[in-house]
Coordinates of C-alpha atoms in Angstrom, one line a residue:
M1 CA -7.7 149.7 110.8
S2 CA -9.9 151.3 112.8
V3 CA -9.0 153.8 115.3
L4 CA -13.0 154.4 116.7
P5 CA -12.4 151.9 119.3
A6 CA -9.3 153.4 121.0
V7 CA -10.4 156.8 120.7
L8 CA -13.9 156.0 122.6
I9 CA -11.7 154.5 125.0
V10 CA -9.6 157.4 125.7
L11 CA -12.8 160.1 125.8
V12 CA -14.6 158.1 128.9
L13 CA -11.0 157.7 130.8
V14 CA -11.1 161.8 130.7
L15 CA -14.9 162.2 131.0
S16 CA -14.7 159.6 133.5
A17 CA -12.1 161.1 135.5
L18 CA -12.9 165.0 135.1
R19 CA -16.3 164.0 136.3
A20 CA -14.5 162.1 139.5
R21 CA -12.4 165.1 139.5
G22 CA -15.2 167.7 140.0
R23 CA -16.7 165.7 142.9
L24 CA -13.4 165.0 144.5
A25 CA -12.6 168.8 144.4
A26 CA -15.5 169.6 146.0
L27 CA -14.9 167.8 149.1
P28 CA -14.4 170.0 152.5
V29 CA -11.1 169.9 154.4
L30 CA -11.4 169.9 158.1
P31 CA -10.6 173.0 159.5
P32 CA -8.0 172.6 163.0
A33 CA -9.9 173.1 166.3
T34 CA -10.3 175.9 168.3
D35 CA -13.0 174.8 170.8
P36 CA -12.8 172.0 173.7
D37 CA -15.0 169.4 172.8
P38 CA -18.1 169.3 174.5
G39 CA -18.8 165.6 174.3
G40 CA -22.1 164.2 172.7
F41 CA -21.1 162.5 169.8
L42 CA -20.1 158.9 169.1
L43 CA -16.8 157.6 167.4
F44 CA -17.0 154.7 164.8
T45 CA -14.2 153.1 163.2
A46 CA -12.4 150.6 161.2
A47 CA -10.3 148.1 162.2
G48 CA -6.9 149.5 162.3
V49 CA -7.6 153.1 162.2
E50 CA -6.7 155.6 164.5
V51 CA -8.4 159.0 165.3
D52 CA -6.3 160.9 167.7
A53 CA -7.7 163.5 170.2
A54 CA -7.3 166.4 168.0
T55 CA -8.6 165.1 165.1
R56 CA -11.9 164.1 166.9
Q57 CA -12.0 167.6 168.6
A58 CA -11.7 169.1 165.0
A59 CA -14.9 167.1 163.8
V60 CA -16.8 167.6 166.3
A61 CA -16.8 171.6 166.0
Y62 CA -17.2 171.1 162.7
A63 CA -20.1 168.6 162.8
R64 CA -21.7 171.4 165.3
A65 CA -21.0 174.2 163.3
N66 CA -22.5 172.6 160.1
H67 CA -25.4 171.1 161.8
L68 CA -24.4 167.3 161.3
A69 CA -25.2 164.2 163.1
A70 CA -23.2 162.3 161.1
L71 CA -19.7 162.9 159.8
D72 CA -17.9 160.8 157.6
L73 CA -14.2 160.8 158.0
V74 CA -12.3 160.9 154.6
P75 CA -8.3 160.3 155.0
A76 CA -6.7 162.5 152.7
D77 CA -4.2 160.0 151.6
L78 CA -7.0 157.3 150.7
P79 CA -5.9 154.9 148.6
V80 CA -6.3 155.6 144.8
A81 CA -9.3 152.3 144.2
A82 CA -11.4 153.7 147.3
T83 CA -10.8 157.6 146.4
V84 CA -12.1 156.4 142.8
A85 CA -15.1 154.4 143.9
L86 CA -16.1 157.1 146.5
A87 CA -15.6 159.7 143.8
R88 CA -18.4 157.1 141.6
E89 CA -20.5 157.0 144.7
V90 CA -20.9 160.1 146.1
D91 CA -21.5 163.5 144.9
P92 CA -20.7 165.8 147.6
G93 CA -22.9 168.7 146.1
T94 CA -26.2 167.1 146.4
Y95 CA -25.3 164.3 149.3
R96 CA -26.4 166.2 152.6
A97 CA -29.5 168.1 150.7
D98 CA -30.3 164.5 149.0
R99 CA -32.9 162.7 151.2
M100 CA -32.9 160.0 149.0
A101 CA -29.1 159.3 148.7
V102 CA -27.6 156.2 149.9
G103 CA -25.1 156.8 152.9
R104 CA -21.7 155.7 151.6
G105 CA -18.3 157.4 152.8
A106 CA -14.2 156.5 153.1
G107 CA -15.1 153.4 155.6
H108 CA -12.9 154.5 158.2
A109 CA -14.7 156.7 161.0
L110 CA -17.8 157.9 161.6
L111 CA -18.4 160.7 164.1
V112 CA -22.2 160.1 164.9
A113 CA -24.3 162.6 167.2
A114 CA -25.8 160.4 170.5
E115 CA -28.9 161.3 169.7
L116 CA -29.2 159.6 166.2
A117 CA -27.2 156.7 167.4
D118 CA -29.2 155.8 170.0
R119 CA -32.3 156.1 167.1
A120 CA -31.1 154.6 165.0
A121 CA -30.1 151.7 167.5
V122 CA -26.0 151.6 166.4
T123 CA -25.1 151.1 170.2
P124 CA -23.8 147.8 171.5
G125 CA -26.6 145.0 171.5
A126 CA -28.5 146.4 168.3
G127 CA -29.6 143.0 166.9
L128 CA -29.1 141.1 163.8
A129 CA -28.3 141.8 160.3
D130 CA -30.2 143.9 159.7
R131 CA -29.1 146.5 162.7
A132 CA -25.7 148.0 162.4
A133 CA -25.1 146.1 166.1
V134 CA -21.3 147.9 166.9
T135 CA -19.6 149.4 169.8
P136 CA -18.6 152.7 169.8
G137 CA -14.7 152.8 169.3
A138 CA -14.4 149.5 168.2
G139 CA -12.5 148.5 165.5
L140 CA -14.9 147.0 162.9
D141 CA -15.3 145.0 159.3
P142 CA -15.6 146.8 155.9
A143 CA -19.0 145.3 155.6
E144 CA -20.2 147.0 159.1
M145 CA -18.5 149.9 158.2
I146 CA -20.8 150.1 154.8
R147 CA -23.9 148.7 156.7
L148 CA -23.6 151.3 159.4
T149 CA -22.9 154.4 156.9
A150 CA -25.7 153.3 155.2
R151 CA -28.3 153.1 157.9
L152 CA -26.8 156.3 159.7
K153 CA -28.1 158.4 156.4
K154 CA -31.9 156.9 156.7
Y155 CA -31.5 158.2 160.1
A156 CA -30.5 161.4 159.3
P157 CA -31.2 162.4 155.5
T158 CA -30.3 165.5 155.7
G159 CA -28.0 165.9 158.4
A160 CA -24.8 163.8 157.2
D161 CA -22.0 164.5 154.9
L162 CA -18.2 164.1 154.4
V163 CA -14.9 165.9 155.1
V164 CA -11.1 165.2 154.0
V165 CA -9.1 164.9 157.1
P166 CA -5.2 165.5 156.2
G167 CA -4.0 163.9 159.6
L168 CA -6.1 161.0 159.3
R169 CA -3.9 157.7 158.2
A170 CA -5.6 155.2 155.4
V171 CA -5.7 151.4 156.2
P172 CA -5.7 150.0 152.7
A173 CA -8.5 147.6 152.0
D174 CA -7.7 144.0 151.4
P175 CA -9.5 143.2 147.8
A176 CA -10.1 139.8 149.1
T177 CA -12.7 141.3 151.1
G178 CA -14.2 142.9 147.8
K179 CA -17.1 141.0 147.4
A180 CA -18.3 141.0 151.3
R181 CA -17.9 144.7 150.8
M182 CA -20.2 144.2 147.7
R183 CA -22.8 142.1 149.1
A184 CA -23.1 144.7 152.4
A185 CA -23.4 147.1 149.8
G186 CA -26.6 145.5 148.1
T187 CA -24.2 145.5 144.9
I188 CA -24.7 142.0 142.5
V189 CA -21.4 140.7 142.7
A190 CA -21.0 138.9 139.3
M191 CA -22.1 141.8 137.8
S192 CA -19.8 144.3 139.3
L193 CA -16.9 142.0 138.4
T194 CA -18.3 141.3 135.3
G195 CA -18.0 144.9 134.7
G196 CA -14.4 145.2 135.8
L197 CA -13.7 142.3 132.9
V198 CA -15.7 144.1 130.5
G199 CA -13.3 146.9 130.9
Y200 CA -10.2 144.8 130.8
L201 CA -11.0 143.0 127.1
L202 CA -12.1 146.4 125.4
L203 CA -8.8 147.5 126.1
A204 CA -7.1 144.2 124.7
A205 CA -9.6 145.0 121.8
A206 CA -8.3 148.2 121.1
V207 CA -4.6 147.3 120.9
A208 CA -5.4 144.2 118.8
V209 CA -7.5 146.4 116.3
N210 CA -4.9 149.5 116.3
P211 CA -1.4 148.8 118.5
V212 CA -0.8 152.3 117.9
W213 CA -4.1 154.0 118.9
G214 CA -4.6 150.8 121.7
A215 CA -1.2 151.8 123.6
A216 CA -2.3 155.4 123.7
A217 CA -5.3 154.2 125.3
L218 CA -3.6 151.7 127.7
V219 CA -1.4 154.9 128.4
G220 CA -4.6 157.0 129.1
Y221 CA -5.7 154.5 131.7
S222 CA -2.5 154.6 133.0
L223 CA -2.4 157.8 133.8
Q224 CA -6.3 158.2 134.2
P225 CA -5.6 158.4 138.9
Y226 CA -3.3 161.9 137.9
L227 CA -5.9 163.3 136.1
T228 CA -8.6 162.6 138.7
L229 CA -6.8 163.8 141.7
A230 CA -5.2 167.1 140.2
G231 CA -6.8 169.8 142.2
T232 CA -8.1 167.4 144.6
P233 CA -7.1 167.8 148.4
M234 CA -6.9 164.2 147.7
R235 CA -3.4 162.7 148.4
P236 CA -3.0 159.3 148.0
A237 CA 0.2 157.1 149.3
D238 CA -0.3 155.0 146.7
R239 CA -0.6 157.3 143.6
H240 CA 2.6 157.0 141.6
R241 CA 2.3 153.0 141.7
A242 CA -1.2 152.9 141.1
A243 CA -1.1 154.9 137.9
W244 CA 2.3 153.2 136.3
L245 CA 1.3 149.7 137.9
R246 CA -2.2 150.3 137.0
L247 CA -1.9 147.6 134.2
L248 CA -0.9 145.2 136.3
I249 CA -2.0 146.4 139.9
E250 CA -5.7 146.1 138.5
P251 CA -5.9 143.0 137.0
W252 CA -4.2 141.5 140.4
R253 CA -7.1 143.7 142.4
W254 CA -9.5 142.3 140.5
L255 CA -8.5 138.4 140.8
R256 CA -8.0 138.5 144.8
T257 CA -11.5 139.7 145.0
V258 CA -12.9 137.2 142.6
R259 CA -10.6 134.6 144.5
G260 CA -11.9 136.5 148.0
T261 CA -13.6 133.9 150.5
W262 CA -13.6 136.3 153.3
R263 CA -17.1 136.7 155.3
S264 CA -17.9 139.5 157.3
R265 CA -20.4 139.6 160.2
Y266 CA -23.1 140.6 158.0
D267 CA -22.6 137.5 155.7
R268 CA -22.5 135.2 159.0
D269 CA -26.2 137.2 160.9
R270 CA -27.6 137.0 157.2
E271 CA -26.8 133.1 157.3
E272 CA -28.1 132.6 160.3
L273 CA -31.2 134.5 159.6
R274 CA -31.5 132.0 156.5
E275 CA -31.4 129.2 158.7
Q276 CA -33.8 130.5 160.6
A277 CA -36.3 131.1 158.0
R278 CA -35.6 127.8 156.6
R279 CA -36.7 126.3 159.7
E280 CA -39.9 128.1 159.6
Y281 CA -40.7 127.6 155.9
A282 CA -40.2 123.7 156.5
V283 CA -43.0 123.9 158.6
D284 CA -45.1 125.8 156.7
L285 CA -44.8 123.8 153.5
T286 CA -45.3 120.9 155.4
G287 CA -48.9 119.9 154.0
G288 CA -48.7 121.7 151.0
T289 CA -49.8 125.1 149.6
D290 CA -53.5 124.1 149.8
R291 CA -54.4 126.3 152.6
F292 CA -52.7 129.6 151.2
F293 CA -55.7 129.8 149.2
E294 CA -59.5 130.2 149.4
A295 CA -62.0 128.5 147.6
P296 CA -62.4 130.0 143.4
R297 CA -65.2 132.1 143.5
E298 CA -67.5 132.2 140.3
D299 CA -68.3 136.1 140.0
C300 CA -66.6 139.2 140.2
P301 CA -65.9 140.5 143.2
W302 CA -66.4 144.3 141.9
C303 CA -70.1 144.0 140.2
S304 CA -70.9 140.4 140.6
G305 CA -70.9 139.6 137.0
R306 CA -70.3 136.2 135.9
R307 CA -68.9 136.0 132.8
L308 CA -65.0 135.5 134.1
T309 CA -62.0 135.2 131.7
V310 CA -58.6 134.0 132.4
R311 CA -55.9 136.7 132.1
V312 CA -53.1 134.6 132.9
H313 CA -51.5 131.4 134.8
T314 CA -48.4 132.5 136.5
R315 CA -45.8 131.6 139.3
D316 CA -44.3 133.7 142.0
R317 CA -41.4 135.3 139.9
V318 CA -40.1 137.5 142.3
Q319 CA -39.7 135.5 145.3
G320 CA -39.9 132.2 143.3
K321 CA -42.6 130.6 146.5
P322 CA -44.5 127.6 145.7
G323 CA -47.7 128.0 144.4
R324 CA -49.5 129.2 141.0
F325 CA -51.5 132.2 140.8
T326 CA -54.7 132.9 138.2
L327 CA -55.8 136.2 137.4
V328 CA -58.8 136.4 136.0
E329 CA -61.0 139.3 134.0
C330 CA -64.4 140.2 134.2
N331 CA -66.2 140.4 130.9
D332 CA -69.0 143.1 132.1
C333 CA -66.7 145.4 134.5
A334 CA -62.8 144.8 133.0
H335 CA -61.8 144.2 136.8
V336 CA -59.2 142.2 137.5
F337 CA -58.8 139.8 140.4
Q338 CA -56.7 137.1 141.8
N339 CA -59.0 133.8 141.7
P340 CA -58.7 131.4 144.0
R341 CA -57.6 134.9 146.1
L342 CA -55.1 134.2 149.4
S343 CA -56.3 133.3 152.1
I344 CA -55.1 135.4 155.0
D345 CA -52.8 131.9 155.7
G346 CA -51.4 132.8 152.0
L347 CA -50.9 136.4 152.5
E348 CA -48.9 135.9 155.5
F349 CA -46.9 133.1 153.9
Y350 CA -46.0 134.9 150.4
Y351 CA -45.7 138.4 152.3
R352 CA -42.9 137.0 154.6
D353 CA -39.4 138.4 153.4
V354 CA -40.5 140.5 150.8
Y355 CA -40.9 143.8 153.1
D356 CA -39.0 142.5 156.1
R357 CA -36.1 140.5 157.3
L358 CA -34.7 139.0 154.6
G359 CA -36.0 140.7 151.6
E360 CA -35.9 144.8 153.3
D361 CA -32.7 145.6 151.7
S362 CA -33.8 144.6 148.0
T363 CA -37.0 146.5 148.7
E364 CA -35.7 149.4 150.0
H365 CA -33.3 149.6 146.9
A366 CA -36.3 149.7 144.8
F367 CA -38.0 152.2 146.8
G368 CA -35.1 154.3 146.7
L369 CA -35.1 154.4 142.4
S370 CA -38.8 155.4 142.2
V371 CA -38.1 158.8 142.7
A372 CA -39.4 159.3 139.0
S373 CA -42.6 158.5 141.0
Y374 CA -42.4 160.6 143.9
V375 CA -42.0 163.5 141.8
G376 CA -45.1 162.9 139.7
R377 CA -47.1 162.6 142.4
A378 CA -45.8 165.6 144.5
D379 CA -46.3 167.4 141.1
L380 CA -49.7 166.6 140.6
V381 CA -51.2 167.3 144.2
G382 CA -49.2 170.7 144.1
R383 CA -50.9 171.9 141.3
H384 CA -54.1 171.6 142.9
T385 CA -53.4 172.4 146.9
S386 CA -50.9 173.1 149.5
P387 CA -51.8 170.7 152.0
A388 CA -50.8 171.4 155.9
N389 CA -50.7 167.8 156.8
W390 CA -50.6 164.8 154.4
L391 CA -51.5 160.9 155.4
D392 CA -49.6 158.4 153.4
V393 CA -51.9 154.7 153.3
G394 CA -49.3 152.2 152.9
T395 CA -46.1 154.1 153.3
G396 CA -43.9 151.3 154.3
H397 CA -40.9 153.6 155.4
G398 CA -41.7 156.5 154.3
H399 CA -39.7 156.6 151.5
F400 CA -42.6 159.0 149.4
C401 CA -43.2 161.0 152.4
T402 CA -39.2 162.0 152.9
Y403 CA -39.3 162.9 149.3
A404 CA -42.2 165.1 149.4
Q405 CA -41.4 167.0 152.4
K406 CA -38.4 168.5 149.7
V407 CA -41.2 169.6 147.6
F408 CA -43.8 170.4 150.9
P409 CA -41.1 172.0 153.4
D410 CA -44.3 173.0 155.4
T411 CA -46.5 169.9 155.3
V412 CA -46.3 167.4 158.2
F413 CA -46.5 164.0 156.3
D414 CA -47.7 161.4 158.7
G415 CA -47.9 157.8 157.4
L416 CA -49.9 154.4 157.8
D417 CA -48.9 150.8 157.6
I418 CA -49.2 147.0 158.8
S419 CA -46.2 146.2 159.3
D420 CA -43.7 147.4 161.9
S421 CA -41.8 149.2 158.8
I422 CA -44.2 152.8 160.3
D423 CA -42.1 152.2 163.4
D424 CA -39.0 152.5 161.8
A425 CA -40.2 155.3 159.6
Q426 CA -41.0 157.1 162.5
R427 CA -37.7 157.0 164.0
R428 CA -35.9 158.2 161.1
G429 CA -38.0 161.1 160.8
W430 CA -39.3 160.1 157.6
V431 CA -43.1 160.6 159.1
S432 CA -43.9 162.8 161.9
T433 CA -46.5 160.5 163.2
G434 CA -46.7 156.6 162.2
Y435 CA -50.0 154.5 162.6
R436 CA -49.8 150.9 162.8
G437 CA -52.9 148.6 161.6
L438 CA -55.5 148.3 159.2
F439 CA -56.7 152.0 157.3
P440 CA -60.9 150.7 157.8
D441 CA -60.0 150.2 161.2
L442 CA -58.3 153.1 162.5
A443 CA -60.6 155.8 159.7
E444 CA -63.1 156.8 162.6
K445 CA -60.2 157.9 164.9
L446 CA -58.5 159.9 161.7
E447 CA -62.0 161.1 160.7
G448 CA -61.7 164.5 158.8
G449 CA -58.2 164.9 159.9
Y450 CA -56.4 165.3 156.7
D451 CA -55.7 167.5 153.9
V452 CA -54.4 164.8 151.7
V453 CA -54.7 161.3 151.7
S454 CA -52.6 159.0 149.4
M455 CA -52.3 155.5 148.3
H456 CA -49.7 155.0 145.9
H457 CA -49.7 151.2 144.7
Y458 CA -51.6 150.1 147.9
L459 CA -55.2 149.2 146.8
E460 CA -54.2 146.4 144.9
H461 CA -52.8 144.5 147.5
T462 CA -56.0 144.8 149.2
R463 CA -58.7 142.3 149.9
D464 CA -61.8 144.5 150.1
P465 CA -60.8 147.8 148.0
R466 CA -64.1 149.6 148.4
A467 CA -63.6 149.6 152.1
E468 CA -60.2 150.9 151.7
L469 CA -62.5 153.9 149.5
D470 CA -64.6 154.1 152.5
A471 CA -62.1 154.8 154.9
A472 CA -60.4 157.2 152.4
A473 CA -63.5 159.4 152.1
Q474 CA -64.2 159.5 156.1
V475 CA -60.4 160.6 156.7
V476 CA -60.2 163.3 153.9
A477 CA -61.1 166.5 155.4
P478 CA -64.0 169.0 153.8
G479 CA -61.9 170.2 150.8
G480 CA -58.9 168.4 151.0
H481 CA -58.0 165.4 148.3
L482 CA -57.8 162.0 147.6
L483 CA -54.3 161.2 145.2
I484 CA -54.3 157.5 144.4
E485 CA -51.8 155.6 141.8
V486 CA -52.4 152.3 140.8
P487 CA -51.2 149.6 138.2
N488 CA -53.6 149.7 134.9
P489 CA -54.6 146.8 134.2
A490 CA -55.7 147.8 130.6
T491 CA -52.4 148.8 128.9
R492 CA -51.4 146.6 125.9
L493 CA -47.9 145.5 127.7
A494 CA -50.1 143.3 130.0
R495 CA -51.4 141.5 127.5
L496 CA -48.0 141.5 125.5
L497 CA -45.5 140.3 128.4
R498 CA -48.4 138.1 130.6
G499 CA -46.7 136.3 133.7
Y500 CA -43.8 138.6 132.9
W501 CA -45.2 141.8 133.5
V502 CA -44.4 143.2 136.8
P503 CA -46.9 145.1 137.5
Y504 CA -49.0 141.7 138.3
F505 CA -47.0 141.2 141.2
Q506 CA -48.5 137.7 142.0
P507 CA -49.3 136.5 144.7
E508 CA -49.3 140.0 146.3
H509 CA -51.5 141.9 144.2
L510 CA -55.2 140.7 144.6
N511 CA -57.6 143.3 142.7
L512 CA -56.4 145.0 139.8
L513 CA -58.9 148.3 139.6
P514 CA -59.4 149.8 135.2
V515 CA -59.6 153.9 135.8
R516 CA -63.0 154.0 135.3
N517 CA -64.0 151.6 138.0
L518 CA -61.9 153.3 140.0
T519 CA -63.3 157.0 139.7
A520 CA -67.4 155.7 139.5
A521 CA -66.5 154.4 143.3
L522 CA -64.7 157.8 143.9
I523 CA -68.0 159.4 142.9
D524 CA -70.1 157.3 144.9
R525 CA -68.6 157.9 148.3
G526 CA -68.9 162.1 147.2
L527 CA -65.4 162.6 146.0
Q528 CA -64.8 164.2 142.4
P529 CA -61.8 163.1 140.9
V530 CA -60.1 166.5 139.4
A531 CA -57.4 165.2 137.4
V532 CA -56.7 161.7 136.1
E533 CA -53.3 161.0 134.9
L534 CA -52.6 157.4 132.3
G535 CA -49.3 158.5 130.2
R536 CA -47.8 160.6 133.3
A537 CA -47.9 157.7 135.7
H538 CA -46.1 155.7 133.3
Q539 CA -43.1 153.7 134.8
P540 CA -40.8 152.6 132.4
C541 CA -39.5 149.1 133.7
D542 CA -41.4 146.8 131.7
F543 CA -39.1 145.0 129.2
A544 CA -35.9 145.1 131.9
G545 CA -38.5 143.8 134.6
A546 CA -39.7 141.1 132.4
V547 CA -35.8 139.9 131.8
L548 CA -35.2 140.0 134.9
L549 CA -38.6 138.1 136.2
W550 CA -37.3 135.9 133.2
V551 CA -33.8 135.1 134.6
N552 CA -34.9 134.4 138.3
S553 CA -37.4 132.7 137.2
L554 CA -35.1 130.2 135.2
V555 CA -32.4 130.3 137.7
P556 CA -34.0 131.2 141.1
D557 CA -31.6 132.1 143.9
P558 CA -30.6 128.8 145.3
D559 CA -30.1 130.4 149.2
R560 CA -33.6 131.1 149.5
P561 CA -35.0 129.6 152.4
W562 CA -38.2 127.7 150.8
A563 CA -35.7 126.2 148.5
P564 CA -36.5 121.9 148.5
A565 CA -32.6 121.5 149.0
P566 CA -29.7 123.9 150.4
G567 CA -28.3 126.0 148.0
T568 CA -25.0 124.4 146.3
R569 CA -21.7 126.1 145.2
G570 CA -22.6 124.9 141.3
R571 CA -26.1 126.3 141.7
R572 CA -24.6 129.4 142.8
L573 CA -22.3 129.8 139.6
L574 CA -25.5 129.0 136.8
R575 CA -27.3 131.7 138.6
Q576 CA -24.7 134.2 138.5
T577 CA -23.4 133.7 135.4
A578 CA -27.3 133.6 134.1
F579 CA -27.4 137.4 135.2
V580 CA -24.0 138.1 133.5
A581 CA -25.5 136.8 130.6
A582 CA -28.5 138.6 130.7
V583 CA -26.6 142.1 131.0
P584 CA -27.3 142.6 126.6
L585 CA -31.2 141.9 127.4
L586 CA -31.1 144.2 130.6
V587 CA -29.5 146.9 128.9
G588 CA -31.6 146.5 125.4
G589 CA -34.9 146.3 127.6
N590 CA -33.7 149.1 129.5
L591 CA -33.6 151.4 126.2
L592 CA -36.5 150.3 125.0
D593 CA -38.2 151.1 127.8
Q594 CA -36.9 154.4 127.9
V595 CA -38.1 154.9 124.2
L596 CA -41.5 153.7 124.7
G597 CA -41.7 155.6 127.9
A598 CA -41.1 159.0 126.2
V599 CA -43.9 158.0 123.6
I600 CA -46.6 156.6 126.5
A601 CA -46.2 159.4 128.3
R602 CA -48.4 161.4 125.6
T603 CA -51.0 158.6 125.5
D604 CA -53.7 156.7 127.6
G605 CA -51.5 153.5 127.7
G606 CA -49.4 153.8 130.8
N607 CA -49.0 150.9 132.9
C608 CA -49.9 152.9 136.2
Y609 CA -52.0 155.6 136.5
R610 CA -53.1 158.1 138.9
V611 CA -56.4 159.9 139.9
L612 CA -56.5 163.1 142.4
A613 CA -59.9 163.8 143.9
R614 CA -61.4 166.4 145.8
K615 CA -64.4 166.0 148.7
P616 CA -66.2 169.0 148.9
E617 CA -66.5 171.5 151.8
A618 CA -68.7 170.6 154.0

């Protein structure tokens, strides 16, 4: 009988334990305090956690000495399951310096500078589900601690860290709160729980295939916590029980989590927000969706050509809002545009809850996964100039700007957006100055003021791309540069995947410009293209993204506020089952994306392209 499955399992167990041990060993230990507490910090604790005066004094001294605005206090006796989860989520070697890292911690106590607490709006009376709304010193529920930790890292991207506190007693987490904690962290609950189940099934399969080596795998699984904790400052009180009874404890914990019905304050706030949105959408949809569209046009908005061909008919496969959308291609200039185009009312309706309110968390998570694109953009600019200042148009919360600050530490980054996300970006410190409004309306005020202006996946959202380019040409300083990144409608992937091609992104993308049209338009405005990247701008997400859009269309979120009827438990279970069943397709799609991405990077067939253009000296 084959020993390979059991050997592979043991190898994975050892490697994952060594990885976790390396991370845990890198956690600093809180030294005793020598100076009195000068104040200036607030303490947030989970329910049941007590931080004595000496520990608080030491934590304040440590935070001040290390120039920290947020310090997560990690109990040295944190239970094994929580310790392993911490090692999985946090790399102490990069956590503080990584501006894009998601804020994670032990969930017990957080020391926060008063200035940061005020700026991040985590003081009393801070709002609904997208705000922490907590009281310093009060016993917070597990989900509130997760949300608070994540929020503070955004507002102190290089000023947050963790420290192990030997004298702080841990409060074990109730497995029944597990699903609520996953929701607060933005985890897809069904997939997360399925991962644990798959692990147990693999162990059982190893025993069935080869009982001797399977038993060795079971022993390795049981002893894994000892290898993980050896040589680290962590001393979980349950380490012996968690090791020797692991084969019983972990399935029991998994079952308790699956059966858990506990709802956090975050869950209740989200439901309140969802009910509010449901009432709004019911009013909006009373008269149908016709008012959300303009009259169809018979000519191309770019060249006025009248030879038009339908590219694709599709639906809203992201949010699942009602309506049908058509993208048309001009046979004369290859411009692709939405026809009929959304009206002003339609833009408000279909954009609502994408980047704000109910959709804010998922959108921010997606932007946090785009680091590879941020690297490519910064690298392209860095090869041609070292700007003193930079304006990012359509910046949202400023994710690109906060990343690029690491690459261009002497550059001042400002941002412009039409939503209130730009105000949040400025409060976070991700942009120095935030401008809220339409770019063409602000161009005169900003004329000639920036060495670099960037538009990353912005033009395709605009009603009149030419007006946006006019504004950019006006704002770029003489000798400065304009960087644009947009989807590439000429890629074969668009025709292959049709309505499931992610960059079509209906109904939000109104205009898709082929590269020759964009470069010609830049030249017409006195901007000379100095670099064009197609393959290097490719984002390897097409096939995995198509799977997600397919499943999301097949089994839409039953709790979406614009649904014709409220969600039921059966529909929720069906959706969770569909996403779990799609995991093999997602894995396969992702592998295909990565392989094709490596090939496409050397061609001109990418799903996106970048153009860097220079404005001549006056």
